[in-house]
Short mmCIF file of C-alpha atoms in Angstrom, two decimals:
data_model
loop_
_atom_site.label_atom_id
_atom_site.label_comp_id
_atom_site.label_asym_id
_atom_site.label_seq_id
_atom_site.Cartn_x
_atom_site.Cartn_y
_atom_site.Cartn_z
CA MET A 1 87.03 331.69 80.09
CA THR A 2 86.55 329.26 77.22
CA CYS A 3 84.95 329.63 74.25
CA ILE A 4 83.69 326.69 71.34
CA VAL A 5 82.96 327.44 67.86
CA ASN A 6 81.16 324.79 66.21
CA ASP A 7 78.69 326.52 63.89
CA GLU A 8 78.50 329.44 61.71
CA ARG A 9 75.84 331.41 63.63
CA VAL A 10 77.25 330.60 66.76
CA LEU A 11 80.63 332.22 65.11
CA GLN A 12 78.04 335.39 63.82
CA ASN A 13 76.47 335.51 66.95
CA MET A 14 80.06 335.39 68.79
CA SER A 15 81.82 338.51 66.70
CA SER A 16 78.94 340.94 66.06
CA GLY A 17 80.25 342.67 69.07
CA ASN A 18 77.69 341.46 71.71
CA SER A 19 79.36 343.42 74.96
CA LEU A 20 79.53 340.15 76.51
CA TRP A 21 82.50 339.05 75.11
CA LYS A 22 84.26 342.11 75.87
CA LYS A 23 83.95 342.47 79.65
CA GLU A 24 85.12 338.81 79.72
CA HIS A 25 88.31 337.82 79.64
CA LEU A 26 88.25 334.58 76.90
CA THR A 27 91.27 332.70 77.69
CA LYS A 28 90.47 329.18 75.55
CA LEU A 29 89.10 329.13 71.72
CA CYS A 30 87.66 325.96 70.45
CA ILE A 31 86.89 325.78 66.58
CA THR A 32 85.51 322.80 65.58
CA ARG A 33 83.96 320.69 63.02
CA ILE A 34 83.53 323.56 60.55
CA THR A 35 85.37 324.68 57.27
CA LEU A 36 87.26 327.82 57.10
CA SER A 37 86.96 330.58 54.97
CA GLU A 38 88.81 333.88 54.76
CA GLU A 39 85.20 335.70 55.75
CA GLN A 40 84.94 333.14 58.97
CA LEU A 41 88.45 333.77 59.73
CA LYS A 42 87.91 337.54 60.28
CA LYS A 43 85.14 336.84 62.76
CA LEU A 44 87.19 334.94 64.74
CA LYS A 45 90.07 337.26 64.65
CA ILE A 46 87.15 339.54 65.62
CA LEU A 47 86.29 337.32 68.88
CA GLY A 48 89.82 335.92 69.35
CA ASN A 49 91.15 340.42 69.94
CA THR A 50 88.75 340.84 71.71
CA SER A 51 90.84 339.78 75.16
CA SER A 52 94.83 340.52 75.38
CA ASP A 53 94.40 337.30 78.28
CA LEU A 54 93.81 334.24 74.91
CA LEU A 55 95.94 331.00 76.32
CA GLU A 56 95.13 328.49 74.13
CA ILE A 57 93.46 327.81 71.17
CA GLU A 58 92.54 324.54 69.82
CA PHE A 59 91.58 323.28 66.10
CA ASN A 60 89.93 320.32 65.80
CA ALA A 61 89.18 318.76 62.81
CA CYS A 62 88.60 322.11 60.57
CA ARG A 63 88.49 321.53 57.24
CA GLY A 64 89.97 324.09 54.56
CA LEU A 65 93.70 324.95 57.39
CA ASP A 66 95.46 322.35 54.69
CA GLY A 67 94.67 325.78 51.69
CA CYS A 68 98.30 327.42 52.02
CA ASP A 69 96.93 330.99 51.60
CA LEU A 70 94.54 330.41 54.66
CA SER A 71 97.43 328.79 56.37
CA MET A 72 99.05 332.14 56.25
CA GLU A 73 96.52 334.17 57.40
CA VAL A 74 95.80 331.79 60.61
CA PHE A 75 99.12 331.63 61.38
CA SER A 76 100.05 335.43 60.66
CA TRP A 77 97.19 336.14 62.98
CA LEU A 78 98.24 333.35 65.73
CA HIS A 79 101.96 334.72 66.07
CA GLN A 80 100.04 337.95 67.33
CA ILE A 81 98.67 336.87 69.96
CA SER A 82 102.12 337.22 72.55
CA SER A 83 99.77 335.88 75.29
CA LEU A 84 99.00 332.36 73.83
CA LYS A 85 101.20 329.41 74.94
CA VAL A 86 98.85 326.28 74.09
CA LEU A 87 98.13 325.58 70.22
CA ARG A 88 96.55 322.19 68.95
CA MET A 89 95.81 321.86 65.44
CA ILE A 90 94.60 318.37 65.24
CA ASN A 91 92.92 316.68 62.09
CA CYS A 92 93.15 319.46 59.81
CA GLY A 93 94.53 318.52 56.62
CA LEU A 94 98.06 319.77 57.67
CA ARG A 95 100.99 319.34 54.88
CA GLY A 96 104.77 321.06 55.33
CA GLU A 97 103.28 324.18 52.27
CA ASN A 98 101.53 324.73 55.98
CA LEU A 99 103.76 324.29 58.35
CA GLN A 100 106.35 327.01 56.92
CA TRP A 101 104.31 330.15 58.12
CA LEU A 102 104.94 328.19 62.22
CA SER A 103 108.48 329.71 61.24
CA GLN A 104 109.58 332.94 60.44
CA SER A 105 113.55 332.87 59.87
CA PRO A 106 115.14 332.70 55.66
CA ALA A 107 117.92 331.19 57.26
CA LYS A 108 116.82 328.00 57.66
CA ALA A 109 117.77 325.66 54.26
CA ASN A 110 115.86 322.62 54.62
CA VAL A 111 112.85 325.22 55.86
CA ASN A 112 113.45 326.84 52.19
CA GLU A 113 114.04 324.12 49.93
CA LEU A 114 110.48 322.71 51.33
CA ILE A 115 108.79 325.28 50.39
CA GLY A 116 110.24 326.71 46.90
CA ARG A 117 109.69 330.82 46.89
CA ASN A 118 106.99 331.15 49.46
CA SER A 119 108.46 334.11 51.67
CA LEU A 120 108.47 333.17 55.28
CA LEU A 121 106.22 335.49 57.88
CA SER A 122 107.83 338.42 60.31
CA GLY A 123 107.19 338.96 63.42
CA PRO A 124 107.23 337.40 66.68
CA LEU A 125 107.27 333.14 66.46
CA LEU A 126 105.40 331.52 68.89
CA THR A 127 107.99 331.79 71.20
CA ASN A 128 105.68 331.68 74.49
CA LEU A 129 104.36 328.16 73.50
CA VAL A 130 103.97 325.21 76.27
CA GLU A 131 102.18 323.03 74.20
CA LEU A 132 101.91 322.25 70.63
CA ASP A 133 99.79 319.56 69.37
CA LEU A 134 99.62 318.47 65.71
CA SER A 135 98.32 315.48 65.52
CA ARG A 136 96.18 313.35 63.00
CA ASN A 137 97.44 315.27 60.22
CA ALA A 138 99.21 315.07 57.25
CA LEU A 139 102.97 315.03 58.17
CA GLY A 140 104.97 313.00 57.12
CA PRO A 141 109.22 313.13 56.17
CA ASP A 142 109.09 315.92 54.90
CA GLU A 143 107.20 318.39 57.46
CA LEU A 144 109.70 317.28 59.95
CA ASN A 145 111.96 318.82 58.45
CA VAL A 146 110.12 321.86 58.94
CA ILE A 147 108.66 321.34 62.53
CA ALA A 148 112.90 320.03 63.13
CA CYS A 149 113.75 323.99 62.32
CA ILE A 150 110.85 325.13 64.48
CA LEU A 151 111.32 323.40 67.82
CA PRO A 152 114.47 324.37 68.73
CA GLU A 153 112.88 328.22 68.70
CA LEU A 154 110.24 326.54 71.16
CA THR A 155 112.86 326.90 74.39
CA LYS A 156 109.26 326.76 77.15
CA LEU A 157 108.31 324.04 75.33
CA VAL A 158 106.85 321.42 77.57
CA SER A 159 104.40 318.48 75.91
CA LEU A 160 104.92 318.20 72.29
CA ASN A 161 101.65 315.88 70.37
CA LEU A 162 102.11 314.77 66.74
CA GLY A 163 100.34 311.30 67.36
CA LYS A 164 98.68 309.99 64.27
CA ASN A 165 101.43 311.09 61.56
CA GLY A 166 103.07 308.79 59.15
CA LEU A 167 106.52 310.40 60.16
CA GLY A 168 107.91 307.05 59.63
CA ASP A 169 111.46 306.22 60.30
CA ALA A 170 113.14 309.17 58.84
CA GLY A 171 110.35 311.49 60.02
CA VAL A 172 111.28 310.58 63.80
CA VAL A 173 115.38 310.55 63.33
CA THR A 174 114.42 314.22 62.19
CA LEU A 175 113.00 314.49 65.10
CA SER A 176 115.40 312.96 67.55
CA ARG A 177 118.02 315.03 66.78
CA ALA A 178 115.50 318.22 67.43
CA LEU A 179 114.78 317.01 71.08
CA SER A 180 118.67 318.02 72.86
CA LYS A 181 117.46 321.65 72.19
CA LEU A 182 113.80 320.72 74.09
CA ARG A 183 115.26 321.20 77.99
CA SER A 184 111.92 322.12 78.91
CA LEU A 185 110.03 318.79 77.25
CA GLU A 186 108.17 316.82 79.86
CA SER A 187 105.54 314.86 77.84
CA LEU A 188 106.38 313.96 73.61
CA HIS A 189 103.96 311.79 72.01
CA LEU A 190 104.52 309.82 68.87
CA ASP A 191 102.06 306.93 69.31
CA TRP A 192 100.57 305.71 65.68
CA CYS A 193 103.90 307.21 63.66
CA ASP A 194 105.15 303.79 61.24
CA PHE A 195 108.01 303.71 62.84
CA SER A 196 110.49 300.89 63.62
CA ASP A 197 114.14 299.80 65.26
CA GLU A 198 115.86 302.75 62.79
CA GLY A 199 113.32 305.63 64.51
CA ALA A 200 113.26 304.04 68.42
CA SER A 201 116.81 303.86 68.07
CA SER A 202 117.48 307.48 67.63
CA LEU A 203 114.96 307.89 70.10
CA CYS A 204 117.12 306.76 72.72
CA THR A 205 119.92 308.38 72.29
CA GLY A 206 117.88 311.97 71.99
CA PHE A 207 115.66 310.94 75.45
CA LYS A 208 119.60 310.97 76.75
CA THR A 209 119.85 314.99 76.72
CA ILE A 210 116.88 315.66 78.46
CA ASN A 211 116.19 314.54 82.31
CA ASN A 212 113.35 316.04 82.73
CA MET A 213 110.66 313.59 80.27
CA ARG A 214 107.40 312.82 82.57
CA ASN A 215 105.36 310.85 80.20
CA VAL A 216 106.37 308.75 76.71
CA TYR A 217 104.16 307.45 74.64
CA LEU A 218 105.22 305.08 71.36
CA SER A 219 102.51 302.79 71.47
CA ASN A 220 101.22 300.92 67.98
CA ASN A 221 104.53 301.68 66.41
CA LEU A 222 106.91 298.58 64.87
CA ILE A 223 108.83 298.60 67.60
CA GLY A 224 111.12 295.33 67.89
CA ASP A 225 113.53 294.04 70.20
CA LEU A 226 117.26 295.41 67.58
CA SER A 227 115.47 299.02 69.79
CA GLY A 228 113.98 297.61 72.81
CA LYS A 229 117.52 296.50 73.70
CA PHE A 230 118.62 300.12 73.83
CA LEU A 231 115.49 301.68 75.56
CA ALA A 232 116.56 300.16 78.73
CA PRO A 233 119.12 302.21 79.57
CA SER A 234 117.72 305.40 77.49
CA VAL A 235 115.05 304.99 79.85
CA SER A 236 116.56 304.32 83.41
CA VAL A 237 117.92 307.91 82.93
CA LEU A 238 115.04 309.31 82.67
CA ARG A 239 114.58 309.65 86.65
CA ASP A 240 111.16 311.39 86.52
CA LEU A 241 109.60 308.94 84.42
CA GLU A 242 105.91 308.85 85.12
CA VAL A 243 104.64 307.55 82.01
CA LEU A 244 105.68 305.25 79.91
CA ASP A 245 104.18 303.24 77.18
CA ILE A 246 105.53 301.39 74.68
CA SER A 247 102.50 299.25 73.46
CA PHE A 248 101.72 297.42 71.05
CA ASN A 249 104.79 297.36 68.90
CA ARG A 250 106.98 294.04 68.46
CA ILE A 251 109.30 294.22 71.75
CA GLY A 252 110.06 289.93 72.29
CA ASN A 253 110.75 288.55 75.55
CA LEU A 254 114.97 289.29 75.50
CA ALA A 255 114.06 293.25 75.01
CA MET A 256 111.40 292.82 77.57
CA LEU A 257 113.52 291.43 80.09
CA GLU A 258 116.34 294.42 80.10
CA LEU A 259 113.75 296.71 80.12
CA ALA A 260 112.55 295.03 83.46
CA LYS A 261 116.15 295.10 84.72
CA SER A 262 115.92 299.35 84.54
CA LEU A 263 112.10 299.51 86.17
CA LYS A 264 114.21 299.96 89.38
CA LEU A 265 115.73 303.40 88.98
CA LEU A 266 112.12 305.19 87.94
CA LYS A 267 111.17 305.65 91.19
CA ASN A 268 107.70 307.86 90.23
CA ILE A 269 106.77 305.53 87.62
CA ARG A 270 103.03 305.43 88.28
CA ILE A 271 102.10 303.94 84.84
CA LEU A 272 103.33 301.37 83.12
CA GLU A 273 101.39 300.46 79.73
CA PHE A 274 103.24 297.48 77.89
CA ALA A 275 99.98 295.30 75.98
CA GLY A 276 100.54 293.41 72.65
CA ASN A 277 103.78 292.81 73.14
CA THR A 278 105.92 289.33 74.37
CA ILE A 279 106.89 288.44 77.73
CA SER A 280 107.25 285.14 79.33
CA ILE A 281 107.45 284.38 82.88
CA GLU A 282 110.59 285.20 83.59
CA SER A 283 110.26 288.95 81.81
CA PHE A 284 106.79 288.76 83.89
CA LEU A 285 108.72 287.55 87.07
CA MET A 286 111.51 290.39 87.11
CA PHE A 287 108.62 292.97 86.84
CA ILE A 288 106.99 291.71 89.79
CA GLU A 289 110.67 292.60 91.43
CA ALA A 290 110.67 295.47 90.28
CA TRP A 291 106.93 296.35 91.00
CA GLU A 292 108.05 296.38 94.59
CA GLU A 293 110.41 299.11 94.97
CA MET A 294 108.44 301.26 92.54
CA THR A 295 106.23 302.52 95.38
CA GLU A 296 104.74 305.32 93.17
CA LEU A 297 103.05 302.45 90.44
CA ARG A 298 99.40 302.48 90.26
CA VAL A 299 98.48 300.61 86.87
CA LEU A 300 101.05 297.97 85.33
CA ASN A 301 99.32 296.07 82.03
CA LEU A 302 100.15 293.43 80.97
CA ARG A 303 97.14 291.97 78.18
CA ARG A 304 98.39 290.33 75.83
CA CYS A 305 101.87 289.97 75.83
CA ASN A 306 101.06 285.46 76.03
CA LEU A 307 100.41 285.96 79.76
CA GLY A 308 96.98 285.46 78.89
CA ASN A 309 93.87 288.09 79.52
CA PHE A 310 96.07 289.53 82.21
CA GLY A 311 96.57 292.78 84.00
CA VAL A 312 97.62 294.13 87.06
CA GLU A 313 96.33 297.55 88.09
CA LEU A 314 96.41 299.22 91.38
#
């Protein structure tokens, strides 16, 4: 059963002890576009604690979570939900002082440096998470130091979304070093993260340690020819890759040509998004040649690639 909370009055009714909520198995709780307070959080706890089957919690465009005290209470509650597998905190203004509560380990030196004298929570970590979505927040390089310390603990993580944050090259480099620990990771979202060749080259190194990656989203960044050339051999080792989105970067014809040559190895690829980069006729013909061997390919998007308004969709 899914419960969507988008109004304080709805929250009041749901947490009032109504027998309907106690009988049903609540598996997904979505809190959207409300300003959280301590009183409202107490009501959410009552609602969430009525079910031992709660698998998914989403906070979307919720104000109040950027306050350190309230975020501590929220994460304290989340840590106690042993069944939780999906956590989404989207567009909630999260910063470093909020993310500290994701971790319980005081031994992480760079976490302690970031949070100062604040103590970390004790209790179970969110080790059962398979999806973590922190997109559209205020995360930067400092916040990535915290996240990089947490990631090795999330050994079951399948999907990580940090898109639409100002990570920059420094943040992506930090993240790339932690990727080797995420053996189960299949989907990585880093679109609109403001990183260029330095960050992308570091990612290419990280990809070599994750053999089961299926979906990679790197669109709307500043990736250029330098890292674009490294992307080709790195992508070729991701034999299970199904979706590759590097649209609207600054990748030129030379790197695209190398990438086109490596695509023949991707037998499971379904979607290739290359729009907004520079592709010559030579590269285009190479893509078409590779296309014949990619039997699962359904979308090849080459719009705005100096080939005219052109795209291929099967």
